[in-house]
Coordinates of C-alpha atoms in Angstrom, one line a residue:
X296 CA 0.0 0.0 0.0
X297 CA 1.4 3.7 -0.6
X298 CA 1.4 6.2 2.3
X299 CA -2.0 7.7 1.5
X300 CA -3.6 4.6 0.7
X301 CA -2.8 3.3 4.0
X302 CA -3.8 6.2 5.5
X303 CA -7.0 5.9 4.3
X304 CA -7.2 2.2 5.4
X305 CA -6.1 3.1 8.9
X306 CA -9.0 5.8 9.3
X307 CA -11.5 3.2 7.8
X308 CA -10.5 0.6 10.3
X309 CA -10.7 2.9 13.0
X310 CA -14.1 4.5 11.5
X311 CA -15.6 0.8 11.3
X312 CA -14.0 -0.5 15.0
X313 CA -15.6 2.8 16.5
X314 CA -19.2 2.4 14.7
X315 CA -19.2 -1.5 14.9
X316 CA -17.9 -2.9 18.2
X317 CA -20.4 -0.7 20.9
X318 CA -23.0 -1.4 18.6
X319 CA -22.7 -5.1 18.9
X320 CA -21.8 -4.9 22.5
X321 CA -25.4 -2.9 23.3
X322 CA -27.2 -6.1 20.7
X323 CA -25.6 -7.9 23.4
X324 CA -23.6 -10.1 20.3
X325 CA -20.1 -9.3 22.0
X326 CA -17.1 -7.2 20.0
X327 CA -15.6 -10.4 18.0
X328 CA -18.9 -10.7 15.9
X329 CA -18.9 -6.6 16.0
X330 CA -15.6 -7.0 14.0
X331 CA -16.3 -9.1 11.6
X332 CA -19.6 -7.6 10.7
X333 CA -17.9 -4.5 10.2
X334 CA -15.0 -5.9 7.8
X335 CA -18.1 -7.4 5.9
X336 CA -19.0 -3.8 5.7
X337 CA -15.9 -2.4 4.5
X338 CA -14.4 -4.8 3.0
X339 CA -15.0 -5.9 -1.2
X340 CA -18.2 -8.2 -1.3
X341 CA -19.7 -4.9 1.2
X342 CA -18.9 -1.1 0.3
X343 CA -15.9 -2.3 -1.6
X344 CA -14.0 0.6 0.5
X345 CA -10.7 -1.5 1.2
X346 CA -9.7 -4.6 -1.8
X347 CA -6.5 -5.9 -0.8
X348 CA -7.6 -8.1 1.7
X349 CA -4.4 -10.3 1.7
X350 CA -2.3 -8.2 2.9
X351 CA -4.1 -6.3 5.2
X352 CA -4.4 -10.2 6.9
X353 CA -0.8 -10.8 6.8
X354 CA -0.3 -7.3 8.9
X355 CA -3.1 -8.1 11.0
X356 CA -1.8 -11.5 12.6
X357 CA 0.8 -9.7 14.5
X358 CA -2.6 -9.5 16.9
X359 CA -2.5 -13.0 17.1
X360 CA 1.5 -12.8 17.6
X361 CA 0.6 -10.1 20.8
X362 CA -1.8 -12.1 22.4
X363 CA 0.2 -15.2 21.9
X364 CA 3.2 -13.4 23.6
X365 CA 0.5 -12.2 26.7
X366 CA -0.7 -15.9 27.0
X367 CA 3.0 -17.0 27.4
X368 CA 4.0 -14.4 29.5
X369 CA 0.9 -16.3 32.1
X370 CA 2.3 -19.2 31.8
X371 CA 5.7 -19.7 33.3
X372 CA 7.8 -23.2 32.7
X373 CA 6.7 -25.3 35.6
X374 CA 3.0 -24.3 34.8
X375 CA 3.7 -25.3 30.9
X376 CA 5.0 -28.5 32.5
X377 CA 2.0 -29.6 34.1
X378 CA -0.8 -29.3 31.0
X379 CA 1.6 -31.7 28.8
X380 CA -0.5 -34.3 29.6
X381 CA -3.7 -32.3 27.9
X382 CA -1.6 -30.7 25.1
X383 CA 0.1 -33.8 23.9
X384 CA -3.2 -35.7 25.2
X385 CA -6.4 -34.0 24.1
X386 CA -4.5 -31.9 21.8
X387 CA -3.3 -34.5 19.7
X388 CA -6.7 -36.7 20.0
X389 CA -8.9 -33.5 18.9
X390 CA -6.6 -32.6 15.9
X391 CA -6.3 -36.5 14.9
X392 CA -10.5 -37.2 15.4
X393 CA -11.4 -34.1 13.9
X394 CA -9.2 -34.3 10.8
X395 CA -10.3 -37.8 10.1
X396 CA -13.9 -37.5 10.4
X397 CA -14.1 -34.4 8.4
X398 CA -11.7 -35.7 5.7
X399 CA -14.0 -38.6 5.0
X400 CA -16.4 -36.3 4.9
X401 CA -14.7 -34.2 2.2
X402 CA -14.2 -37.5 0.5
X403 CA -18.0 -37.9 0.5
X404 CA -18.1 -34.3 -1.6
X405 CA -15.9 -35.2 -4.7
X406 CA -12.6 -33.8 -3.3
X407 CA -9.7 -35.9 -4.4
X408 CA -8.4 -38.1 -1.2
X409 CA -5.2 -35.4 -1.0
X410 CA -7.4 -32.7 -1.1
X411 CA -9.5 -34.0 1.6
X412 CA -6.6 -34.6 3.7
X413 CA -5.3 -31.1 3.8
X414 CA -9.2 -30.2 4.2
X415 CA -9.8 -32.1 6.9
X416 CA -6.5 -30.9 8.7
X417 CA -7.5 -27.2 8.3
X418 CA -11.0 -27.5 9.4
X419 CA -9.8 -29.2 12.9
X420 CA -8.0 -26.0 13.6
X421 CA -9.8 -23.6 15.4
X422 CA -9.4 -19.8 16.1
X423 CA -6.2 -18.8 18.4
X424 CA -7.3 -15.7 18.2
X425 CA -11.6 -15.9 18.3
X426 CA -10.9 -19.0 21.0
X427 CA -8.1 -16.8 23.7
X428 CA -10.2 -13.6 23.2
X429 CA -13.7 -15.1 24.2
X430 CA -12.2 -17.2 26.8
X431 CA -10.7 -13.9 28.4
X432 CA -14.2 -12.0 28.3
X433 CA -15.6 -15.4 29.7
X434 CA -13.5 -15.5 32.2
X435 CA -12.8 -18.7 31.4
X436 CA -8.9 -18.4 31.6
X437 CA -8.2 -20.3 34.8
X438 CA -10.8 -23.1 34.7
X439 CA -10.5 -26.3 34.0
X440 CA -12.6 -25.7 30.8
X441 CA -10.1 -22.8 29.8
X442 CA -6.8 -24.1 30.5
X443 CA -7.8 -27.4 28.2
X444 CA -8.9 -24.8 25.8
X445 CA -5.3 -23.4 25.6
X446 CA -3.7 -26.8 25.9
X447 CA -5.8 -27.4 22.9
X448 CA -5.2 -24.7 20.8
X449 CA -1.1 -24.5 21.6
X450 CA -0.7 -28.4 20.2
X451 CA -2.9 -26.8 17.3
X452 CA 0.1 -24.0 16.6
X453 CA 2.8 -26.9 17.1
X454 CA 0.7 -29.0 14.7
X455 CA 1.3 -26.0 11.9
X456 CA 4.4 -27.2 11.4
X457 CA 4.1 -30.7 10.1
X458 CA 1.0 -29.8 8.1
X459 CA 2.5 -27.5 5.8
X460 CA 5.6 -29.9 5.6
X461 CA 2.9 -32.4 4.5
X462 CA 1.1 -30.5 1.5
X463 CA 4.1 -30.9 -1.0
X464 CA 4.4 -34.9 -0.1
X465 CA 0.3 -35.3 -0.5
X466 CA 1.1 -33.0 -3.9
X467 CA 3.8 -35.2 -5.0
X468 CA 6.6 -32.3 -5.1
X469 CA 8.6 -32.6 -2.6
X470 CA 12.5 -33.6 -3.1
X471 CA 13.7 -36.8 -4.3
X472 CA 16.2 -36.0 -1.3
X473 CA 15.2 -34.5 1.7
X474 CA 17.2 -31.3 2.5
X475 CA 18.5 -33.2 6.5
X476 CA 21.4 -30.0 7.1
X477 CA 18.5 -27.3 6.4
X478 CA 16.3 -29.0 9.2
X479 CA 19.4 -29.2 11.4
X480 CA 20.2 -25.9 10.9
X481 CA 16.7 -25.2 11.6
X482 CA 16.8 -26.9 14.9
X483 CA 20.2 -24.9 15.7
X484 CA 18.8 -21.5 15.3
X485 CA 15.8 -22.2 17.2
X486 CA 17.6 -23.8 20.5
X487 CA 20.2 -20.7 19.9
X488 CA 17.1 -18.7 20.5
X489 CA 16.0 -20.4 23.5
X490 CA 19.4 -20.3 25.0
X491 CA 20.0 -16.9 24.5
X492 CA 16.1 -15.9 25.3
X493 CA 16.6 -17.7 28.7
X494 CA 20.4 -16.2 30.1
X495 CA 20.2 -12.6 27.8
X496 CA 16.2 -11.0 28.2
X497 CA 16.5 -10.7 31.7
X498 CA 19.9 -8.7 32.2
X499 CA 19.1 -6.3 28.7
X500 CA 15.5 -5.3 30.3
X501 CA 17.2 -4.9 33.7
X502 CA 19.4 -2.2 31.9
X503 CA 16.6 -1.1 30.1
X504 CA 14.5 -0.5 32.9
X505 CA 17.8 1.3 34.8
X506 CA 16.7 4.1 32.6
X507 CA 13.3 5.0 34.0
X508 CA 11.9 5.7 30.5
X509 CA 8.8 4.1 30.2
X510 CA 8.9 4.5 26.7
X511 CA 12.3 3.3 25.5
X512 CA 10.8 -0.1 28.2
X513 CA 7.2 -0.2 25.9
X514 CA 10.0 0.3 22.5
X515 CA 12.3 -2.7 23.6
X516 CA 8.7 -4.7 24.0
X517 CA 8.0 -4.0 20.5
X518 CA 11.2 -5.2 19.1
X519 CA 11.3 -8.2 21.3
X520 CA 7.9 -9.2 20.0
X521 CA 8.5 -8.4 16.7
X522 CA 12.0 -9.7 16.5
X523 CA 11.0 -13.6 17.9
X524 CA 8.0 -13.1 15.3
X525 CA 10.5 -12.2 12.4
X526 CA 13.0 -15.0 13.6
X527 CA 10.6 -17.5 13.7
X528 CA 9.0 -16.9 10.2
X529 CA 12.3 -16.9 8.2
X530 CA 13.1 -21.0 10.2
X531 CA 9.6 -21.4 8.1
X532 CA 7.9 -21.5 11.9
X533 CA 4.8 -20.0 13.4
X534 CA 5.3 -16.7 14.6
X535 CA 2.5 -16.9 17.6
X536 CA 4.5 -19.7 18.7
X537 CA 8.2 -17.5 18.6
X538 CA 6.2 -15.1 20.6
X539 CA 4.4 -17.4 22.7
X540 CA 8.3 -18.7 23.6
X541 CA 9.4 -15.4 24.3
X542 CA 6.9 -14.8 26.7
X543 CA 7.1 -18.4 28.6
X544 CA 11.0 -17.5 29.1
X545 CA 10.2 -14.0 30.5
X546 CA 7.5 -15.5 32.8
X547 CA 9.0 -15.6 35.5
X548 CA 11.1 -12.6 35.6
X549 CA 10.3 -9.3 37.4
X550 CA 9.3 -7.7 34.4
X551 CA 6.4 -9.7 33.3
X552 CA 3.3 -7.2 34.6
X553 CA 5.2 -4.1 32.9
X554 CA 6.2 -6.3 29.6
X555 CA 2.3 -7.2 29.9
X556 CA 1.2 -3.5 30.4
X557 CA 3.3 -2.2 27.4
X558 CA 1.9 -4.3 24.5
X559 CA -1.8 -4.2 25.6
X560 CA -3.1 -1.6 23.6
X561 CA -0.9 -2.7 20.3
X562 CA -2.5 -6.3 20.8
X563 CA -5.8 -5.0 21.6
X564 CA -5.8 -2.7 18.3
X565 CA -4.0 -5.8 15.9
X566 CA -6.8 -8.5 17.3
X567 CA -9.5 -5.9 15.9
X568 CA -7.9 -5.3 12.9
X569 CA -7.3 -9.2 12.2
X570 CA -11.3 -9.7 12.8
X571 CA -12.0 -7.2 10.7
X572 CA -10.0 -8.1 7.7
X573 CA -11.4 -12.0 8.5
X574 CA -14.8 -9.9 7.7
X575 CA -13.8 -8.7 4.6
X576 CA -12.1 -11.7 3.5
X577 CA -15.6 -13.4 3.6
X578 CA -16.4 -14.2 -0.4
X579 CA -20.3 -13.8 -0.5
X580 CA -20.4 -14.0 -4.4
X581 CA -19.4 -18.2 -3.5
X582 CA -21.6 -17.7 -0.6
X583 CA -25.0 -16.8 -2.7
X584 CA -24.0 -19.5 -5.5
X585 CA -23.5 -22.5 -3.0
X586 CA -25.8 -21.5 -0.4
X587 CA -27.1 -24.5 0.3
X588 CA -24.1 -26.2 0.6
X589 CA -22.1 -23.8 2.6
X590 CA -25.0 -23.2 5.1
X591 CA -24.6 -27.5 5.7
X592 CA -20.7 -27.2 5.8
X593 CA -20.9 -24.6 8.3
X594 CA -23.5 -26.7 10.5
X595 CA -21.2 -30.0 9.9
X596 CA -18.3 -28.4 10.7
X597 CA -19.6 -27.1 14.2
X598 CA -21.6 -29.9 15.4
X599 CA -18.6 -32.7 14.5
X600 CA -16.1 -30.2 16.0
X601 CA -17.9 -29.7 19.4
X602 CA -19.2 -33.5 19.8
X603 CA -15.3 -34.3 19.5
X604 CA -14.3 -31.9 21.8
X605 CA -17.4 -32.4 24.6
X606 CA -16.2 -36.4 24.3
X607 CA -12.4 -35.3 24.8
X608 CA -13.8 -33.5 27.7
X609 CA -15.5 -36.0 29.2
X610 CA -13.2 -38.4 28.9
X611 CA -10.5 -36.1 30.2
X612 CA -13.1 -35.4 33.8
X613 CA -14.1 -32.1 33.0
X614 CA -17.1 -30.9 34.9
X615 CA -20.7 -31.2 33.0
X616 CA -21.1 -27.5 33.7
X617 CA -17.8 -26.2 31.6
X618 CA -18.1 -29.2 29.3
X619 CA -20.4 -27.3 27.0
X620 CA -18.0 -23.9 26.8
X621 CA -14.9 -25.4 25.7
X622 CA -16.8 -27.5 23.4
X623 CA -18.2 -24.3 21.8
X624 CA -15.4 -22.1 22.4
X625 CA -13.1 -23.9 20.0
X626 CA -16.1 -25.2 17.9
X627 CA -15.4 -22.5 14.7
X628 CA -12.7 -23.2 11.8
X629 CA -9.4 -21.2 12.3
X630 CA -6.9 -18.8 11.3
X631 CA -4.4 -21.2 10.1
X632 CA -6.7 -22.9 7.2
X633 CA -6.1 -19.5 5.2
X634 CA -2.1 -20.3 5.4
X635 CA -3.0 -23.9 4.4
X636 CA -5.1 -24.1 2.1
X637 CA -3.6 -21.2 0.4
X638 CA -0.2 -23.3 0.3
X639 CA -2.3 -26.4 -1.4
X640 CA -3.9 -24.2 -3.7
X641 CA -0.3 -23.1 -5.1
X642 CA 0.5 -26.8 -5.3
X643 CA -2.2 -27.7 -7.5
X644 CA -4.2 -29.7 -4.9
X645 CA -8.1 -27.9 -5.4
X646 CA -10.2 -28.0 -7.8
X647 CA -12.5 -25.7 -9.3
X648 CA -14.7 -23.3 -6.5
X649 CA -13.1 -26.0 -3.8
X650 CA -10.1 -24.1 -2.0
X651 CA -13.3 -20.8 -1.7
X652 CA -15.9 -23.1 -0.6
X653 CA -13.5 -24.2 2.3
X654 CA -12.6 -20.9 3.3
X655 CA -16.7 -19.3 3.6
X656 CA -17.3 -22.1 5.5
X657 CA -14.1 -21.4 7.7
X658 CA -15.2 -17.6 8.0
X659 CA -18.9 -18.1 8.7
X660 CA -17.9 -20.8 11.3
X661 CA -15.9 -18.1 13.1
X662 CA -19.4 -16.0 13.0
X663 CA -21.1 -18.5 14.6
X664 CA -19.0 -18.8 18.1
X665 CA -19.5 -15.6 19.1
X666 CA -23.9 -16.7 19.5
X667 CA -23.4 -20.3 20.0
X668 CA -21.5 -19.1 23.4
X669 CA -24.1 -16.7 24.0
X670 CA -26.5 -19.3 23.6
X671 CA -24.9 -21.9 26.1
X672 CA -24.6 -19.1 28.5
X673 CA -28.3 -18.2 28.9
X674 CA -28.7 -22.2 28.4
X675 CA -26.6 -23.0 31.6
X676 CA -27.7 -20.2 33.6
X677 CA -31.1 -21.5 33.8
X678 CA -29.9 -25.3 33.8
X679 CA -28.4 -24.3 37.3
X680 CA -30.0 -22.6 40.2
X681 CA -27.1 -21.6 42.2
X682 CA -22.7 -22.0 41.5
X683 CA -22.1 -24.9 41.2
X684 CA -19.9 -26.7 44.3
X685 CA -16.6 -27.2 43.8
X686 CA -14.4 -29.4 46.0
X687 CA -12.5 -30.3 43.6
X688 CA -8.5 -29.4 43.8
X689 CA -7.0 -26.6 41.2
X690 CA -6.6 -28.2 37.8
X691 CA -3.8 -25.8 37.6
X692 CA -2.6 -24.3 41.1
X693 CA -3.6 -20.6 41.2
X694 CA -0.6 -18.5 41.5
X695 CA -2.2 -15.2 41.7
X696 CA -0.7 -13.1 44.9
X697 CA -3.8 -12.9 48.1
X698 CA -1.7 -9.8 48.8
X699 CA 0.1 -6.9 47.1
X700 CA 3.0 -5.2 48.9
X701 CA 3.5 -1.7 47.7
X702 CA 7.1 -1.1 48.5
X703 CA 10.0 -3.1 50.5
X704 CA 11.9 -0.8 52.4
X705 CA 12.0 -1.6 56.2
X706 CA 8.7 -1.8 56.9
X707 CA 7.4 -3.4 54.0
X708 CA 10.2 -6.0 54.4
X709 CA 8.4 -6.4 58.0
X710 CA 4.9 -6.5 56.1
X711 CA 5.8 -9.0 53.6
X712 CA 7.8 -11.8 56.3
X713 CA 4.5 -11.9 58.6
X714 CA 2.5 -12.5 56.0
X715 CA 4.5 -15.1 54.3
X716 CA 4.8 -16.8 57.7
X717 CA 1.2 -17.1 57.3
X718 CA 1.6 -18.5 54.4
X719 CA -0.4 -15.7 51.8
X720 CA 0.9 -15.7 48.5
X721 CA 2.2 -12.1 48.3
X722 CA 3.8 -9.9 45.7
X723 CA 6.1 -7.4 46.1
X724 CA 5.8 -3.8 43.5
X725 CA 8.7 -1.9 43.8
X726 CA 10.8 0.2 41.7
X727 CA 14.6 -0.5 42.9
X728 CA 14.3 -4.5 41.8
X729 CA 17.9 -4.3 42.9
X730 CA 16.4 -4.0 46.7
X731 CA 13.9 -6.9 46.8
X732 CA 16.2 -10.0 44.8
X733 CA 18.1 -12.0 47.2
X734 CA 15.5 -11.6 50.2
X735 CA 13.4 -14.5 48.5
X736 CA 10.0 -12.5 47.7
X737 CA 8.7 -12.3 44.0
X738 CA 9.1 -9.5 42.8
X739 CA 7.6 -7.2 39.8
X740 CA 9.1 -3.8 38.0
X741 CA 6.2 -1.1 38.2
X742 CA 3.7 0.9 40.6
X743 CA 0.6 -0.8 42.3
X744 CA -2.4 0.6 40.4
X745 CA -1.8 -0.2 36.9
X746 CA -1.4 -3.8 37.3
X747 CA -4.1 -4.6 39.9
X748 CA -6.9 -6.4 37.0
X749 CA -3.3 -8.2 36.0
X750 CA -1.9 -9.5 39.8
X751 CA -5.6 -9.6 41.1
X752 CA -5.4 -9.4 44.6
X753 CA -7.9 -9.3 47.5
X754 CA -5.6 -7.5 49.8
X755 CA -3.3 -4.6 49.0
X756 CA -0.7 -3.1 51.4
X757 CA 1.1 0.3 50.8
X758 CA 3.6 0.7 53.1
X759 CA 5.1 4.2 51.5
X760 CA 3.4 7.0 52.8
X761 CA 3.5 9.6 50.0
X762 CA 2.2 6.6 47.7
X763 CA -0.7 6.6 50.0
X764 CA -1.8 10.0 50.3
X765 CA -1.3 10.5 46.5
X766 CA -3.6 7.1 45.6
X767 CA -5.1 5.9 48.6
X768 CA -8.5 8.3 48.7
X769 CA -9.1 8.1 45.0
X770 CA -8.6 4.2 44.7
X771 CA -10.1 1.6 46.3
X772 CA -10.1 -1.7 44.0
X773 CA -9.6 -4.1 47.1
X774 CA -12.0 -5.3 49.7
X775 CA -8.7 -3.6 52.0
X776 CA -6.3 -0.7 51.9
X777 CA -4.0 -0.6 54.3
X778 CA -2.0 2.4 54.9
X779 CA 0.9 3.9 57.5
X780 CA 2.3 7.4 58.3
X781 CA 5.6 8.4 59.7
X782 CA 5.3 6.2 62.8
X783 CA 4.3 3.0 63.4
X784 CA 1.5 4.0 65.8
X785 CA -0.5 6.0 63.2
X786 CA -1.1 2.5 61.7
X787 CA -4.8 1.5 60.7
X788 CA -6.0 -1.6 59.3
X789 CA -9.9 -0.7 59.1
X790 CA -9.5 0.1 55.6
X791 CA -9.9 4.0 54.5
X792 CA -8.6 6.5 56.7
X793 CA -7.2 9.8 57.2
X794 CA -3.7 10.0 56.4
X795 CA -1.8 10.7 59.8
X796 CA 1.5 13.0 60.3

């Protein structure tokens, strides 16, 4: 696009996020659908404002590379290590069942048996980026139902992989010889970037954040990000899963909440604009000629989707209340089948109206999540009377802190050992990271109140007194706000009070 042109794209987007997204939030149809309705608007089977659709969905899935870099920042090593069992478990059993069924089913419909292969493998997929969003504004993100969800959908980014390595085999172009020092170099760039990732990100954002400029730390984000994306697409890789990396090796640091706070708005903003251009991309010339048969594809596709997923679930113990919403949640076609199917169509693999068929079904699958979750909301809220008991032990321990501690100097320090005696989970804000490491309390980069829907506690303890007469009357997030003056005997622990001398 030239300058002007993308310009003009930029204020359309914005124009069509702005008009769409509160008008589907007051239908009560939630901002994914609002998205893609407006890119159906915008895009050239609506006004015919915007036509090249292609690469406006190229830029758009560094939204998917965002989120997927937030997700891994949530998800530190030792957590990664205990849903192996449902990524390389249910994972693998929902790409495998799925795949199968529906290439049989492709069969069925004239495709040739390669075709159908590559079909069926693009159809399991589902959204990354439909799936993670409507989990977070379910709240679904630390349930048992959401944390298969992810297990599912990150053995579904691994999976990306092997499919496109398959496409030229099932196409009968691949070498006579297979190329064994290209995949070994390959494999040495990307344990070179683990290495590196795990002994070099830490010290370069401690210098970083030395600097106290917030925006040279939100500019060293971006080129992280970016950078593990870039990396990862020239190895021939998935760039939500460099990301993804990237964040699971910063996980644990002390920077994670900042790193977290810096690229929200960009991967807010990208995620819209990849909806949107998944709305435009929507062919409904193919759509009014096959009606019929896309309206059945869409229907198949869905209903064989979730009864393999709600029998995964099952069979895995989820509860019959969540069963339902992961089914559903993962229940549309995906991203990925535009990368695929696009790389079988250049190998020769579709036939006729085939390769456009496949991708209006994959779209208008993605349109249907949004109400079929909407649906099995209302649907479960008046299948149950009351919340549902649950005795059950974490499927995934909860590490979120009962208690923030604003500031360590000595009384903080005193703050933060009585509570851990007590055994609280506590977290410790402070500025000079240099004071808290070594003392054995986690800490994060960063002041209290922009990270408190992030860290999530019910507690919050300031123990610096101009923090609390600067914040402390005009925010009150926690069921407690503790605060201290000068001396240790204008103490209070009733919540809000005056601020004492």
């Amino acid at each position: 696009m030239e300058g002007a042109d993308l310009l003009t794209a930029g204020v359309l987007f914005l124009f069509a996020a702005v008009a769409a997204v509160p008008l589907a939030a007051r239908l009560g149809i939630g901002a994914v659908l609002g998205y893609l309705l407006a890119g159906i608007a915008i895009g050239p089977w609506g006004l015919g404002f915007i036509s090249d659709v292609d690469e406006i969905l190229h830029f758009s899935e560094l939204g998917v590379v965002f989120l997927m870099f937030i997700i891994g920042l949530e998800l530190n090593p030792s957590r990664l290590w205990q849903l192996r069992r449902s990524i390389f478990g249910v994972g693998a059993a929902q790409v495998l069942l799925s795949a199968a069924v529906l290439a049989g089913l492709l069969m069925l419909a004239d495709f040739l048996w390669q075709a159908a292969v590559v079909g069926g493998i693009g159809l399991a997929m589902s959204s990354t980026a439909m799936a993670l969003q409507l989990m977070r504004e379910k709240g679904m993100n630390r349930s048992e139902s959401g944390q298969l969800g992810f297990s599912v959908l990150l053995f579904q980014d691994l999976a990306v992989i092997p499919a496109l390595a398959l496409v030229p085999l099932l196409a009968g172009s691949a070498d006579e010889h297979f190329d064994w020092f290209k995949v070994a170099m390959k494999v040495l760039a990307f344990a070179v970037m683990l290495i590196g990732g795990r002994y070099l990100l830490r010290p370069v954002f401690r210098f970083i954040a030395a600097s106290g400029v917030r925006e040279v730390f939100t500019a060293a984000t971006l080129l992280l990000v970016l950078s593990a994306a870039l990396f990862m697409d020239a190895l021939g890789l998935s760039m939500a899963l460099g990301t993804f990396i990237a964040g699971v090796l910063l996980a644990e640091s002390e920077y994670r909440h900042e790193l977290e706070n810096a690229i929200d708005p960009f991967k807010g903003l990208l995620l819209g604009l990849f909806f949107i251009s998944v709305g435009m991309s929507l062919n409904l010339g193919v759509l009014y000629t096959h009606l019929l048969w896309v309206a059945a594809s869409v229907v198949i596709l869905v209903v064989i989707k979730m009864l393999t997923l709600y029998l995964l679930a099952r069979l895995y113990g989820i509860r019959s209340s969540e069963r339902m919403q992961f089914a559903s949640v993962l229940s549309q076609g995906g991203e990925f089948a535009f990368v695929l199917f696009s790389t079988a169509s250049s190998q020769r693999l579709f036939q006729g109206d085939q390769m456009a068929l496949l991708l209006v079904t994959v779209t208008l699958s993605m349109m249907t999540t949004p109400l079929l979750m909407k649906g099995i909301d209302k649907w479960l809220s008046r299948r149950l009377n009351g919340p549902e008991e649950n005795d059950e032990k974490p499927w995934v321990e909860d590490d979120k802190p009962q208690v923030i501690v604003v500031g360590f100097g000595r009384f903080g320090q005193v703050i933060a050992r009585l509570l851990m005696a007590n055994k609280m989970r506590i977290t410790v804000l402070e500025r000079d990271i240099g004071a808290v490491f070594g003392i054995g309390f986690p800490p994060f980069l960063g002041g209290p109140f922009r990270y408190m829907d992030a860290l999530g506690p019910g507690e919050m303890v300031a123990t610096l007194q101009r923090l609390a007469a600067l914040y402390g009357p005009r925010y009150a997030p926690c069921e407690q706000l503790v605060r201290m003056a000068e001396r240790r005997e204008h103490f209070w622990t009733n919540g809000e009070t005056d601020q004492g001398n």
